[in-house]
Coordinates of C-alpha atoms and ligand atoms in Angstrom, one line a residue:
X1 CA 224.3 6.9 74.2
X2 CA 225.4 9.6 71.9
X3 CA 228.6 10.5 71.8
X4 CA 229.5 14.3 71.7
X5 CA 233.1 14.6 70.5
X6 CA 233.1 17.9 71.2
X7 CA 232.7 18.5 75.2
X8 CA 229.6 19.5 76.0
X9 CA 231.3 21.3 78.5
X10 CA 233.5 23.7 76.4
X11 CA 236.9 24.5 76.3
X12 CA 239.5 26.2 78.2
X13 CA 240.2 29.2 77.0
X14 CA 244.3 28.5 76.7
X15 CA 246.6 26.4 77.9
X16 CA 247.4 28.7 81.0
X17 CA 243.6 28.2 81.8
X18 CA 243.2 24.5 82.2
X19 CA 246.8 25.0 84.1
X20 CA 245.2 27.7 86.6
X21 CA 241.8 25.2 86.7
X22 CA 243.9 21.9 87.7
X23 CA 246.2 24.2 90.2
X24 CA 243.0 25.5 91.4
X25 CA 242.1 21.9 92.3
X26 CA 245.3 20.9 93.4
X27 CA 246.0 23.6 95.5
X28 CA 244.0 23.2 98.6
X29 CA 243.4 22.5 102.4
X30 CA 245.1 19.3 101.6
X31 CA 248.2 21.5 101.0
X32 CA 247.4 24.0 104.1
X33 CA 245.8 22.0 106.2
X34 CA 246.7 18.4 105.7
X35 CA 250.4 18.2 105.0
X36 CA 251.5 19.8 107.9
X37 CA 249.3 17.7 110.3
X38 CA 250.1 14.7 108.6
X39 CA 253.9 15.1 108.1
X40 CA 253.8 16.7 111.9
X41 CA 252.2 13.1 112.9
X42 CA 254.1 11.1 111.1
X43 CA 257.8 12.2 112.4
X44 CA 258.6 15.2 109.5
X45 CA 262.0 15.1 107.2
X46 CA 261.8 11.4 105.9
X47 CA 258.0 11.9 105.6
X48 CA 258.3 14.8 103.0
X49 CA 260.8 13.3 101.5
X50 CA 258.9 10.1 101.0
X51 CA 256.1 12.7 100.0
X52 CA 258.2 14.4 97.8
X53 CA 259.1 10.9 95.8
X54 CA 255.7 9.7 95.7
X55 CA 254.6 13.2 93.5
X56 CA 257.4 12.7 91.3
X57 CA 257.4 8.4 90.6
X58 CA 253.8 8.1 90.7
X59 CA 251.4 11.1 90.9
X60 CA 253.1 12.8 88.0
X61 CA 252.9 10.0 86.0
X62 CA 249.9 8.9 86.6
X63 CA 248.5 12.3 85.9
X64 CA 249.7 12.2 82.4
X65 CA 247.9 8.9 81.8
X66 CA 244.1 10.8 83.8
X67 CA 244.8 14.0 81.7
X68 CA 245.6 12.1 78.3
X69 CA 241.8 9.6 79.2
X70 CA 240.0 12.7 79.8
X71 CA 241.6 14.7 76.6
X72 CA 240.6 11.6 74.7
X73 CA 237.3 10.4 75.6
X74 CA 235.8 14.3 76.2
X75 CA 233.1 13.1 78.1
X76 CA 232.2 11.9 82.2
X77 CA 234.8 9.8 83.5
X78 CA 232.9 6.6 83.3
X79 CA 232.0 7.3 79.2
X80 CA 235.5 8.5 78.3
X81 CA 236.8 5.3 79.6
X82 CA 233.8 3.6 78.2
X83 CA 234.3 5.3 74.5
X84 CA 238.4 4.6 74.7
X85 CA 237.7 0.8 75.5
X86 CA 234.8 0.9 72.5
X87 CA 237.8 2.5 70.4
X88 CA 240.5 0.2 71.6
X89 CA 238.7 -3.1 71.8
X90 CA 238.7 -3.0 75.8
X91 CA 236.1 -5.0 78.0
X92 CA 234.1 -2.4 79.2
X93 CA 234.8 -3.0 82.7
X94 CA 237.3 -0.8 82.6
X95 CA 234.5 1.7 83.8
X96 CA 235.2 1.1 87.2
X97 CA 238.0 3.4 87.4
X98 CA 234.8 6.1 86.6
X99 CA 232.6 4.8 89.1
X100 CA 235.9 4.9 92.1
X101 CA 236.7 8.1 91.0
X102 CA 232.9 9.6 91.4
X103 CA 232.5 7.5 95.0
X104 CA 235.6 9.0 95.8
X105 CA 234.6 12.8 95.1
X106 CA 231.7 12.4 97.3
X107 CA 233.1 10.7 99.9
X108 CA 236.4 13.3 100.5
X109 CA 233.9 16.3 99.5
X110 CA 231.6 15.1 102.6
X111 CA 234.7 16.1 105.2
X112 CA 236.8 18.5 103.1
X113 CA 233.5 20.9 103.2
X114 CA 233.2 20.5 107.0
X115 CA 237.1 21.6 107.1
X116 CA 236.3 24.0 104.6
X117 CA 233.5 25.3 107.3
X118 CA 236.1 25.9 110.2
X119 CA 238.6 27.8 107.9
X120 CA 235.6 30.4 107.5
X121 CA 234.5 30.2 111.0
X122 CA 238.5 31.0 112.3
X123 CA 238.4 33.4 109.3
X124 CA 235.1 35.2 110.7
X125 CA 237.1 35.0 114.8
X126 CA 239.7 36.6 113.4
X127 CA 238.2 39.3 111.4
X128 CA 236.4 40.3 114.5
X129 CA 239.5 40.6 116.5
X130 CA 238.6 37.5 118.8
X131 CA 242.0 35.5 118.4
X132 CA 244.2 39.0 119.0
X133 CA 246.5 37.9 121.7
X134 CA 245.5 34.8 122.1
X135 CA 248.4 32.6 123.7
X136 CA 248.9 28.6 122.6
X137 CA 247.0 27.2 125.8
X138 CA 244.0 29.9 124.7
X139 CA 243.8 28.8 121.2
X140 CA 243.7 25.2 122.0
X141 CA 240.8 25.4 124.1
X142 CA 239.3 27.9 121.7
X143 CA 239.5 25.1 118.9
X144 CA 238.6 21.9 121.3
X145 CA 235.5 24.2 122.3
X146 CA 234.9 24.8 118.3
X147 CA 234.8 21.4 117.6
X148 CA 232.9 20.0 120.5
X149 CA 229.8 22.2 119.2
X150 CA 227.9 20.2 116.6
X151 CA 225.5 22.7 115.7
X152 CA 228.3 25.6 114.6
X153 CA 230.1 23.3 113.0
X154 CA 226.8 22.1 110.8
X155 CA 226.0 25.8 110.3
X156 CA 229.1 26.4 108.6
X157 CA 229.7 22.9 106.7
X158 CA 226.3 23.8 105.7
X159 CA 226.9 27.6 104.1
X160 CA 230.1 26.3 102.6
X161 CA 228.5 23.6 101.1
X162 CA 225.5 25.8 99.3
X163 CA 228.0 28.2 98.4
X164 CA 229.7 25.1 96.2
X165 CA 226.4 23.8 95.1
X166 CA 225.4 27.6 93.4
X167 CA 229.0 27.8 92.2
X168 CA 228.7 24.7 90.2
X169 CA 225.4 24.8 89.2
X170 CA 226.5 27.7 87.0
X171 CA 229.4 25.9 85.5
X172 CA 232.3 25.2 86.0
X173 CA 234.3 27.4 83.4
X174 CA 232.5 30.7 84.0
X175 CA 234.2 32.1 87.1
X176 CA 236.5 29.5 88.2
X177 CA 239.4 30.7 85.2
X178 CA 239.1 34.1 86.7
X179 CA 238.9 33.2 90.4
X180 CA 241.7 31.4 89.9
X181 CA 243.9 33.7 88.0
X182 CA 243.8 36.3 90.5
X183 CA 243.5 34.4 93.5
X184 CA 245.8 31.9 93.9
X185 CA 248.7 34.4 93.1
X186 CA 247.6 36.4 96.1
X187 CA 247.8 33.4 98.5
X188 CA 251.2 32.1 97.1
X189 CA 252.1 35.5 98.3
X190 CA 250.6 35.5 101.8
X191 CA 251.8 32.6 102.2
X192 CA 255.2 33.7 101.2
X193 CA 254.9 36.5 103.8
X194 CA 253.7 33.9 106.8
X195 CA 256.7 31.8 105.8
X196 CA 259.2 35.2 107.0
X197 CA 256.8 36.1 109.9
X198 CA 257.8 32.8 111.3
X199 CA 261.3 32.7 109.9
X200 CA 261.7 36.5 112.6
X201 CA 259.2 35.2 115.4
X202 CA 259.0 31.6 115.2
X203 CA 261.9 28.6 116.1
X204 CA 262.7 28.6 112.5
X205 CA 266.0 26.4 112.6
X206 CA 263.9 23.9 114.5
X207 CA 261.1 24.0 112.7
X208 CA 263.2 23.6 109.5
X209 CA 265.2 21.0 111.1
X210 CA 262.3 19.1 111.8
X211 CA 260.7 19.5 108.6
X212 CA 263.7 18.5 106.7
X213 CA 265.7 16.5 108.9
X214 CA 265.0 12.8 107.6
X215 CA 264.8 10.1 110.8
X216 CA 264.0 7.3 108.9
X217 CA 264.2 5.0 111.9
X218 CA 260.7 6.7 112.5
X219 CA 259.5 5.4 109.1
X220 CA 257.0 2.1 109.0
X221 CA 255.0 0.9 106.1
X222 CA 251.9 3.1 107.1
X223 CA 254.1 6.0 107.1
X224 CA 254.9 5.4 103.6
X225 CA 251.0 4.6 102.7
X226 CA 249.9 7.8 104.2
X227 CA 252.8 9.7 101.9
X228 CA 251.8 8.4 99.1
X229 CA 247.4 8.5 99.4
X230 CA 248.9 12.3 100.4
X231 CA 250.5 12.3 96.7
X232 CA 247.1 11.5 95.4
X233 CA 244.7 13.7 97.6
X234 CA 247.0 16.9 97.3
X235 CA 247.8 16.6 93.6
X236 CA 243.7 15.6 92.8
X237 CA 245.1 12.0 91.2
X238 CA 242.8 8.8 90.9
X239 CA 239.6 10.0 91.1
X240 CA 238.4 11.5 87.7
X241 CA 238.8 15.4 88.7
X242 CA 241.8 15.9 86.4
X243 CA 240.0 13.6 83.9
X244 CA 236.9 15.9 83.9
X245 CA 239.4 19.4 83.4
X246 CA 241.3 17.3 80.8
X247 CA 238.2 17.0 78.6
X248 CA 238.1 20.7 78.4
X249 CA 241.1 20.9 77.1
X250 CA 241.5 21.8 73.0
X251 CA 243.6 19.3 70.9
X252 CA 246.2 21.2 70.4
X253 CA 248.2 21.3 74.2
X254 CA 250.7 19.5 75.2
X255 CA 249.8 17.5 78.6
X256 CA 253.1 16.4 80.2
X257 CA 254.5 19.9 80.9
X258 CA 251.1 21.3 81.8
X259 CA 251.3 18.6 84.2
X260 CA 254.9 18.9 85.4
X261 CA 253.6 22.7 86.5
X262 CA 250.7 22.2 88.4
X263 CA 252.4 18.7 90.4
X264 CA 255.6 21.9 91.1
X265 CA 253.2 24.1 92.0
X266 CA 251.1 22.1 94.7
X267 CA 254.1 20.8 95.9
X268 CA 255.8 24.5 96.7
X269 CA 252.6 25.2 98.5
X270 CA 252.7 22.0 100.8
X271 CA 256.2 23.2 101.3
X272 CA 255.6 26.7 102.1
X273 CA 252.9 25.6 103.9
X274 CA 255.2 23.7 106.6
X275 CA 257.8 26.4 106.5
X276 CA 255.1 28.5 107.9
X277 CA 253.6 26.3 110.4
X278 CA 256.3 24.1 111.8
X279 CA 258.2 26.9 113.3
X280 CA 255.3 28.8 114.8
X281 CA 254.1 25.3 116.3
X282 CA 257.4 24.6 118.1
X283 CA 258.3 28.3 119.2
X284 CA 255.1 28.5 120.3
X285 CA 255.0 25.1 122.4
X286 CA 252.3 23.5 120.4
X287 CA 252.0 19.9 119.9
X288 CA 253.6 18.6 116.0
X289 CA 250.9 15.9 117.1
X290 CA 248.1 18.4 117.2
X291 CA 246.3 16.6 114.2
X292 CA 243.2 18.5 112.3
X293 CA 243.6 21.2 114.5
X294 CA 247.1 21.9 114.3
X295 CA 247.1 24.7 111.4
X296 CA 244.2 26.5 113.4
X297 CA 245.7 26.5 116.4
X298 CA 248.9 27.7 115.1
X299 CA 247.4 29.7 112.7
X300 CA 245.6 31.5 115.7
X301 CA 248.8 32.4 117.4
X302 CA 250.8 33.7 114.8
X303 CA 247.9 35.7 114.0
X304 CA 247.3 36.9 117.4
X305 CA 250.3 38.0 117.9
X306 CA 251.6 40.0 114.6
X307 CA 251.0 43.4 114.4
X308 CA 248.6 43.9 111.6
X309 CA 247.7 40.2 112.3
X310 CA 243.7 40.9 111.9
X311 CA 243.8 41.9 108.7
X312 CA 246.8 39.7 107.2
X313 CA 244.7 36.7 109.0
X314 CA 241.7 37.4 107.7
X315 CA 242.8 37.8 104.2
X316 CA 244.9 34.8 104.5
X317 CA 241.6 32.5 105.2
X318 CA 239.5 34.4 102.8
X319 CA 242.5 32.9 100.4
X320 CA 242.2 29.6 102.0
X321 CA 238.4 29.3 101.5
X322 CA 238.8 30.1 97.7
X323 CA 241.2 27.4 97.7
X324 CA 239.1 25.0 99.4
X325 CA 236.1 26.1 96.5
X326 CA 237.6 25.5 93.4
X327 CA 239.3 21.8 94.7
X328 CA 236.0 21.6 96.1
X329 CA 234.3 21.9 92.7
X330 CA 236.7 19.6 91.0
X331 CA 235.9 17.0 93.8
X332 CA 232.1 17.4 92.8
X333 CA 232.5 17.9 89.0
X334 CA 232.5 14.3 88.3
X335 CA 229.1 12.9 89.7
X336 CA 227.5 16.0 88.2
X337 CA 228.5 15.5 84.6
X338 CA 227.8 11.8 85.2
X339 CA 224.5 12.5 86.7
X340 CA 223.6 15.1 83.9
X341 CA 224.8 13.3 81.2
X342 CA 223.6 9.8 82.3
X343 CA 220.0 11.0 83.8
X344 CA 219.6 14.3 81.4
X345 CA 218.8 16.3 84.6
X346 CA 219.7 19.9 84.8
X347 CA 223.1 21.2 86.3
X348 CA 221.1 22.8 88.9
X349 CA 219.3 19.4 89.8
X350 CA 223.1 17.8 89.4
X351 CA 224.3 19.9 91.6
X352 CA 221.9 20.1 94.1
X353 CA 222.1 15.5 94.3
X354 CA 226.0 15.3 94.5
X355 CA 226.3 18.5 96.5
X356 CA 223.1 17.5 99.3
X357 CA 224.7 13.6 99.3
X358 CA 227.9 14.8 100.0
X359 CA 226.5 17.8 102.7
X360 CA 224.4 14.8 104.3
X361 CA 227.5 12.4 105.0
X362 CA 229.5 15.6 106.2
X363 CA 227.0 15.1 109.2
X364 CA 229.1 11.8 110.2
X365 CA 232.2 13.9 110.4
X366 CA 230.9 16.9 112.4
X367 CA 229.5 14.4 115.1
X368 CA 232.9 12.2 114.7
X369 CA 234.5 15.7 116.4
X370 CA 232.1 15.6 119.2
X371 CA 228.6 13.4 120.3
X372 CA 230.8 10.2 118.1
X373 CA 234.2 10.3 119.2
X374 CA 234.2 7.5 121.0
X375 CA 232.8 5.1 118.2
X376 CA 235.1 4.2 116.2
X377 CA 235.7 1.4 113.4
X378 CA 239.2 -0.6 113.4
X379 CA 240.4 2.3 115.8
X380 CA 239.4 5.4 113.9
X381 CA 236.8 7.7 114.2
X382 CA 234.2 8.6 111.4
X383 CA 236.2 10.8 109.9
X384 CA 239.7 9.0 110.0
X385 CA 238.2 6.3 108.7
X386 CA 236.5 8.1 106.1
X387 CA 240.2 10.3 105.3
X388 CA 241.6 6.6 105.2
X389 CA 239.7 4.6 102.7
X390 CA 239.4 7.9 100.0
X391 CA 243.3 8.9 100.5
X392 CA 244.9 5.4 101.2
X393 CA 242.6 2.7 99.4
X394 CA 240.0 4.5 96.6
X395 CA 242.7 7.2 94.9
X396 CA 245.3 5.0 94.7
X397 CA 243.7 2.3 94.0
X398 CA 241.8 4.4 91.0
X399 CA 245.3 5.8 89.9
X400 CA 246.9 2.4 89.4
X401 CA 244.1 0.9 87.0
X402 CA 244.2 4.6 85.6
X403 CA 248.0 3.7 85.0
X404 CA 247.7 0.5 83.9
X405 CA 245.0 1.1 81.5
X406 CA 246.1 3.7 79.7
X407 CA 250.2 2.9 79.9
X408 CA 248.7 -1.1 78.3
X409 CA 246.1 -1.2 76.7
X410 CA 245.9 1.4 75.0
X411 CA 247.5 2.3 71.8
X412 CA 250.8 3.7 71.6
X413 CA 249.5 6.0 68.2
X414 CA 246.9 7.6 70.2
X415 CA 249.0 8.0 73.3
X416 CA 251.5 9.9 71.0
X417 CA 249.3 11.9 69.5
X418 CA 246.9 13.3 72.5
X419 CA 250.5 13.5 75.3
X420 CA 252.9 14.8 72.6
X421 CA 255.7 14.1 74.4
X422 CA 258.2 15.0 71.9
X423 CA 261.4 13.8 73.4
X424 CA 261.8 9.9 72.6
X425 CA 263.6 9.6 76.2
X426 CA 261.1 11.4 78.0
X427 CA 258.4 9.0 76.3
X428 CA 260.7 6.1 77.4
X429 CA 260.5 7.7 81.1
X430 CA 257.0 7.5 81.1
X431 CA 256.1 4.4 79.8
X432 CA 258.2 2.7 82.5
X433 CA 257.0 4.8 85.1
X434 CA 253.4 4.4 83.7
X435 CA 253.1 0.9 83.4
X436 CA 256.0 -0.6 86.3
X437 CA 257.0 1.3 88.8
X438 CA 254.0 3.7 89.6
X439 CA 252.0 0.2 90.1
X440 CA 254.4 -1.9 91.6
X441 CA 255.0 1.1 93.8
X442 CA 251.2 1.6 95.1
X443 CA 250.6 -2.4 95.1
X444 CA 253.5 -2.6 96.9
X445 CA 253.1 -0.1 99.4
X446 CA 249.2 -0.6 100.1
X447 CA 249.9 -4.8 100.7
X448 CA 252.9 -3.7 103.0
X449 CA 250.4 -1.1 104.9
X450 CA 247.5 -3.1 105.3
X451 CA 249.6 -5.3 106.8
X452 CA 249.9 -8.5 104.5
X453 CA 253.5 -9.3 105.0
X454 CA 254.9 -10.3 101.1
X455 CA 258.4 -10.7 103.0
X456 CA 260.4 -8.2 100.8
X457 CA 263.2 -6.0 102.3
X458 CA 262.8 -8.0 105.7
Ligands
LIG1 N1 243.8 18.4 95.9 C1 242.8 19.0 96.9 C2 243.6 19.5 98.0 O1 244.8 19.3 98.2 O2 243.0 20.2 98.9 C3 241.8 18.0 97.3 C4 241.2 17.2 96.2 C5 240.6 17.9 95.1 C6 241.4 15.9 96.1 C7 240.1 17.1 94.0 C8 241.0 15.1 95.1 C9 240.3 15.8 94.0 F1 239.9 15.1 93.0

């Protein structure tokens, strides 16, 4: 195949623009909706702290080493990492870190798109006033009746998921730098503002406590898995999305401070996030348990219940479903620059494959909420199961050979020259995050969590 050094894609149009672009993808309902189920499941304080270590020992490393293949090789992931191992004498099966990375978009993109649906279903119930009022026990049974309903929920996973298919067919660059620019400002905002509302009406030195408060006796390997396939999901690692924006980026930028930005910046949202919900879910005698409901119900209540709630609500998921697009289209990007540039099909015909595979698996996840939710596979539903192998086995798993490859095998000339890390200690920092502890780390913790017993710190 050809190689096209200069990305067929484009460029971005500045540095601030592949920054907005990987935020966008970043920041997401994995930051909204995930982290505060997950870290309300998972006993709270020592779980964001472990959260909190995982981003800065392995996901921002590890993103250096995805931003700096895509920069390189300018092309889908599995051809950039094909044309770096041509370049560096590499055995080309390197290439499965591409092929992981496009499984894995497709896969998450199935479930994140029916998620995606509720958020515009609770925004629609709240711009028509139906959630004003509502008390905890009403928006429980509001969301267990939501999700027992098969059909709603395939109407909405099914708009969303057109709505991301006409988005990307018409490329990526055109509208997301914009969308982005002026949109994720406004939610860091209303975010902001949810964070006071339930610092006044919410059990805020609970909810604090509970979010900062580190029980570690709490803590068991899984815990620590779960942090860390967290790390990857919320900061887009080990799957080729950040590869993809890298390859849009000109020669000239510098990648480890971009990168030390966006991993700040989806990690003050996750925070926020929790400030926001924890309290509400407490004062409010919710269950921290709740699961992928929990931000709904809570959500519902604090809405409800504020004056000017109707509006500020519906704003605040009309935010949350531009979110959930632009990491949508990251998740999806992938497959359809592989699929175009592999097959030399159209963007629309791209789209329309990796968008109606991932709409058609979203089916399993729908029914998983209702009809399926008794069958499940080692103890988890469709959907669990389907959350477990993308955020705990395929990201991290894609973000240690991403690591290894990159921190060595390949060439310490070319890493200086596309990361331009100018400080030699910084460089030092990297390459012993890069190539030892981010691996060790994930090895480590996957063995311990899957429940082979390597008898260390017993
Ligand atoms: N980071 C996104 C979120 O937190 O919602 C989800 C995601 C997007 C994961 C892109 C992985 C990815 F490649």
């Amino acid at each position: 195949m050809a190689i096209n050094r200069t990305s067929s894609h484009g460029e971005w149009s500045s540095r601030t623009a592949f920054i907005l672009a990987a935020t966008g993808s970043a920041v997401g309902l994995g930051n909204i909706w995930k982290f505060p189920y997950i870290a309300g499941e998972n006993g709270g304080g020592a779980f964001v702290i472990i959260y909190i270590l995982c981003v800065l020992f392995i996901g921002i490393p590890i993103m250096l080493s995805e931003v700096y293949l895509g920069k390189r090789g300018r092309l889908n992931p599995i051809a950039s990492i094909n044309y770096i191992s041509e370049k560096e004498n590499r055995s080309n099966k390197w290439q499965i870190i591409g092929f992981i990375g496009i499984l894995a978009g497709i896969l998450i993109l199935s479930y994140y798109s029916v998620i995606a649906g509720w958020t515009m279903a609770y925004g629609a119930r709240t711009a028509f006033g139906v959630i004003n009022d509502i008390d905890a026990a009403g928006a429980a049974l509001m969301f267990t009746e939501f999700i027992s309903d098969p059909e709603r929920l395939l109407a909405w996973h099914t708009i969303f998921s057109i709505i991301t298919i006409i988005v990307v067919s018409r490329g990526v660059k055109s509208g997301l730098e914009s969308a982005v620019t002026r949109l994720m400002p406004a939610l860091l905002v209303l975010l902001i503002a949810l964070v006071i509302y339930s610092s006044i009406e919410g059990d805020f030195y609970n909810g604090i406590r509970f979010m900062l408060y580190p029980d570690f006796s709490q803590i068991t390997w899984k815990t620590v898995l779960v942090a860390m396939g967290q790390a990857f999901f919320s900061l887009s690692l080990g799957m080729g999305a950040l590869m993809v924006y890298g390859s849009y980026l000109s020669e000239k930028i510098s990648i480890p401070q971009t990168c030390v930005i966006v991993a700040s910046l989806d990690t003050l949202v996750a925070l926020l996030a929790g400030l926001a919900i924890f309290p509400i879910v407490i004062s409010s005698g919710l269950e921290m348990t709740q699961g992928p409901g929990l931000i709904f119900q809570t959500l519902t209540v604090a809405f409800g219940a504020m004056p000017g709630g109707q509006l500020f609500g519906t704003l605040f998921f009309i935010l949350l479903i531009f979110a959930a697009w632009t990491s949508s289209i990251s998740l999806i990007e992938p497959m359809i620059i592989w699929i175009i540039e592999k097959y030399n099909l159209t963007r629309i015909k791209a789209a329309a494959i990796a968008g109606g595979m991932a709409w058609l698996l979203g089916i399993g996840t729908i029914v998983s909420f209702n009809l399926g939710s008794e069958v499940k596979f080692f103890n988890m539903t469709f959907f669990e199961l389907l959350d477990y192998i993308t955020s705990n086995i395929l990201l991290p798993l894609g973000g240690i050979l991403i690591s290894i490859y990159v921190s060595w095998l390949v060439s310490k000339d070319s890493i200086n020259a596309e990361l331009q890390i100018k400080s030699k200690i910084l460089k030092l920092i990297w390459y012993i995050s890069a190539r030892v502890i981010a691996p060790i780390a994930v090895i480590f913790v996957m063995l311990n969590a899957l429940g082979i017993d390597i008898n260390i710190l017993r």
